[in-house]
Amino acid sequence: MLLRSYIDPAENREASRKLPRLMVEGLLLGGSGLGVLALIFEIAADAFSVAAYQTLLAIHGAGGHHDIAILAFILLSAMLFLGIVPAYKAGAYIRPTAGGSGPLVEAIGPPRLRWLSWVGTSLFFLDAVLTIIISSISAADVMMLLFPEFAPYRILIAECFAFFIMAVLVALGPRRAVPLFLLGGGAFTIFTLLALSLVGYSAVANPEWGFLTSGIVHRLEEVQVVEHVVRAASNAPAIGSVLFFQFFFRSMSSAMLGFSGYEVIPASGKHAARPKWKVVNTALTLAAVFLIGTGVLQLAAAKLWNIPSTEGYSTLLIEYEIVAAQTFGRGVDPAAITVAEQDAAEAQRIYDARQSARASTGASSVGHSSETEVGAVAMDIAIARAIEAALRGTSGQGILSIAALLLAIILLLAQGGGYIGGAAVAANAAKLGRLPGFFNNDRIGIAVIWGFSAAFIPLIREVVVVEAYYAFGFVSAFAITSTAVFCARDDVLRDRGIPPGSPEARSLRFAGFRGMVASYAMGIILITQKTDALGAIVALAALITLFQLYYAFGGARRDPAKLSAFTPEPDGKPDYDSGIQRAHDKARARGIIDRVNRLLDEGALVKFNVDSTRIRRLVTYVYSLDKDAFELQRMEAEYDDDIAHEPSKELEDTYNKYFNARAEILAEIERYSHYGIFTFIDKYYANWVNEEHGRYAADVQRSMISLLFPLTDDDLIFEQFQKYRWEQQPEEIWQFCRERYSWAKDQWPNLSGRLTTVWTLQELGLIPDEVDIKTIISVNARNDLREVKIHTHGPFESAAAQKSAPVNDDDG
């Protein structure tokens, strides 16, 4: 029962029917949103790009032991596929547009877990910054394959890469920059699938090609692309159980970096085609399969070809170079490799330099004789020279260049996941009132993330340094998301059609529980193996969380007065005392806007005969909304799911309060509609006042009201008219009232013909005053009729009626 599907069967069948189209939708920027592949290419480039480095990091953590790295990666893959994937899919089904871990807790979690949303936002923001750092440094490292002479400028190139993607996203906006990610992500993914399949086959079929590895690594060291090489000093069975488990858990903690970017996929839900949950869930599954599959193939080839951990250079590219030389180049025969005199001389020079470096640092010798070490270096030089000759002028050289270029591009584009995902989470925090309102603009969020990244790139410099910090960010996202799913509120489940306590609900919670087991285990491994990085992560996350608390509560202490409801004056500039106060005011605005749009769609405002633009402008002014609030909400609605939600229960309550205020909003619009018509009556009634015939001001006004408000009780409207006073209205209000004024002025000649004819005949003495005259008018398109009394002497004549007539000396 715990593995029972919690998805509504009819909904699942319909979504599965649409899946073929959803797979490719958006690839050509058509359709209503991004499909599965487009979503992966756009957002998950982060995960795919780091897949090129997970082998390097797994071997690095395992101390160079390939067997240990493979076992660690197998366990990690099981934890991802059987734990994290189900939890994320369940979260995406419940709330596909929630985004990162912090927003998801706020949207579906119980009150006791709300503190996790603050922490989750902080850690996700750090994760975004670290994504930019590791992606830009990695892209610069790969560029060294094509341009090794630029190695001294590696950090400057990384800074330029980070700035370039930020500038593109800010200039075009995340949505319009999609083609950049689709082209790069698609090309890299397709190439990687084909190339890695060939690498895996070649490694199994030709394990003897491993003799090329030492020559490639030597060349990379000499051009300073690779700074450190981690080779296994012995095989795994010989190292002892204690050291084995130490390397095993260390390898797991390092190889986790290969799953980075996975946590960003749900954050892209607002861009997905509908049904969004199906697109996100399919993308989650395919991304996991890709990450696991590429890791298995890379590690298998690395073991067969004895590729060490080469810090600063991808294991994947070493594998590509071996295949390029042997399959697409002229090939290298180990028997044909000869050590030339210049190779021996160069080897002696390198040996002497290494001895000098060891002496200056006090390091011990490697334990080999000088002849043995010089000979080994000379052979490496000869192999490197043979590989270069085998590749020169062949298709292998071109393929290797394409591989390096695509990897550099995808690593460059991988920053998009950090920029877009981080900006989305920052925007959500701003919506909750925890960050300044300008973070609602994704462009500003992107620029802020770049600023932090640019400051830290020169300090971090190396991938193996940042990976220790980076893993805490997305593993904490795994843990928070899984916990939120396991503890999802009952009302959230009901909204999604899942009865609390049902087998479906238990199945969904079990998916969260599996994610908790996997993510908590990952977290424990990180804390024990990456302890040095934990302090910095905790300190930075605490600072960001404290800033959120300070901004949200309007100061260091929680003052209830600063959190009370805020009601701005019409067209007044809001002066909020706290971020939470601002968040509730914006939720109020969203509720009003959605209600007005619903009234327009229902046709409830047709009776005013005023265009929708004027109505929206009136509402914007009267309710003190932002000038462009209606337009911004329309643009955001393009990415909303069928089930629209506020980011928290409290904000949803505020939204519903104003969205459900249908009668009040309609009455407010009607009040200004009446004001415009009352203005016409006030300016024109005096033309028909004739006290000699008993036609006083109140009598004329009531008669005009009877004709201009045929569907409403005369006494009610006349009571409102008695309170009318002309005053100069702001243009935002008067542009609406003027339309009603003009309508009344245009309609009066058509409606008043019989009335004014009788009055004119009375004044000419052709009709006695005491004659009781009535007329019948049609009040709507269905030709419903109403009897209207035309005033003569008697029925309306009274002192009270005369005194009640408003007098306005203002000529308007």
mmCIF file with all atom_site columns, N, CA and C in Angstrom, residues 683-689 763:
data_model
loop_
_atom_site.group_PDB
_atom_site.id
_atom_site.type_symbol
_atom_site.label_atom_id
_atom_site.label_alt_id
_atom_site.label_comp_id
_atom_site.label_asym_id
_atom_site.label_entity_id
_atom_site.label_seq_id
_atom_site.pdbx_PDB_ins_code
_atom_site.Cartn_x
_atom_site.Cartn_y
_atom_site.Cartn_z
_atom_site.occupancy
_atom_site.B_iso_or_equiv
_atom_site.pdbx_formal_charge
_atom_site.auth_seq_id
_atom_site.auth_comp_id
_atom_site.auth_asym_id
_atom_site.auth_atom_id
_atom_site.pdbx_PDB_model_num
ATOM 1  N N  . LYS A 1 683 ? -25.887 68.920 -12.724 1.00 0.00 ? 683 LYS A N  1
ATOM 2  C CA . LYS A 1 683 ? -25.611 70.030 -13.631 1.00 0.00 ? 683 LYS A CA 1
ATOM 3  C C  . LYS A 1 683 ? -26.815 70.388 -14.506 1.00 0.00 ? 683 LYS A C  1
ATOM 4  N N  . TYR A 1 684 ? -27.749 69.439 -14.684 1.00 0.00 ? 684 TYR A N  1
ATOM 5  C CA . TYR A 1 684 ? -28.806 69.677 -15.673 1.00 0.00 ? 684 TYR A CA 1
ATOM 6  C C  . TYR A 1 684 ? -30.231 69.708 -15.114 1.00 0.00 ? 684 TYR A C  1
ATOM 7  N N  . TYR A 1 685 ? -30.420 69.292 -13.860 1.00 0.00 ? 685 TYR A N  1
ATOM 8  C CA . TYR A 1 685 ? -31.798 69.215 -13.359 1.00 0.00 ? 685 TYR A CA 1
ATOM 9  C C  . TYR A 1 685 ? -32.461 70.584 -13.309 1.00 0.00 ? 685 TYR A C  1
ATOM 10 N N  . ALA A 1 686 ? -31.642 71.648 -13.065 1.00 0.00 ? 686 ALA A N  1
ATOM 11 C CA . ALA A 1 686 ? -32.228 72.986 -12.884 1.00 0.00 ? 686 ALA A CA 1
ATOM 12 C C  . ALA A 1 686 ? -32.956 73.471 -14.127 1.00 0.00 ? 686 ALA A C  1
ATOM 13 N N  . ASN A 1 687 ? -32.641 72.920 -15.304 1.00 0.00 ? 687 ASN A N  1
ATOM 14 C CA . ASN A 1 687 ? -33.298 73.359 -16.535 1.00 0.00 ? 687 ASN A CA 1
ATOM 15 C C  . ASN A 1 687 ? -34.798 73.050 -16.538 1.00 0.00 ? 687 ASN A C  1
ATOM 16 N N  . TRP A 1 688 ? -35.228 72.090 -15.703 1.00 0.00 ? 688 TRP A N  1
ATOM 17 C CA . TRP A 1 688 ? -36.628 71.667 -15.731 1.00 0.00 ? 688 TRP A CA 1
ATOM 18 C C  . TRP A 1 688 ? -37.367 71.985 -14.440 1.00 0.00 ? 688 TRP A C  1
ATOM 19 N N  . VAL A 1 689 ? -36.704 72.693 -13.531 1.00 0.00 ? 689 VAL A N  1
ATOM 20 C CA . VAL A 1 689 ? -37.379 73.104 -12.297 1.00 0.00 ? 689 VAL A CA 1
ATOM 21 C C  . VAL A 1 689 ? -38.362 74.241 -12.612 1.00 0.00 ? 689 VAL A C  1
ATOM 22 N N  . GLU A 1 763 ? -46.029 73.760 -19.074 1.00 0.00 ? 763 GLU A N  1
ATOM 23 C CA . GLU A 1 763 ? -45.589 75.149 -18.987 1.00 0.00 ? 763 GLU A CA 1
ATOM 24 C C  . GLU A 1 763 ? -46.312 76.021 -20.022 1.00 0.00 ? 763 GLU A C  1
#
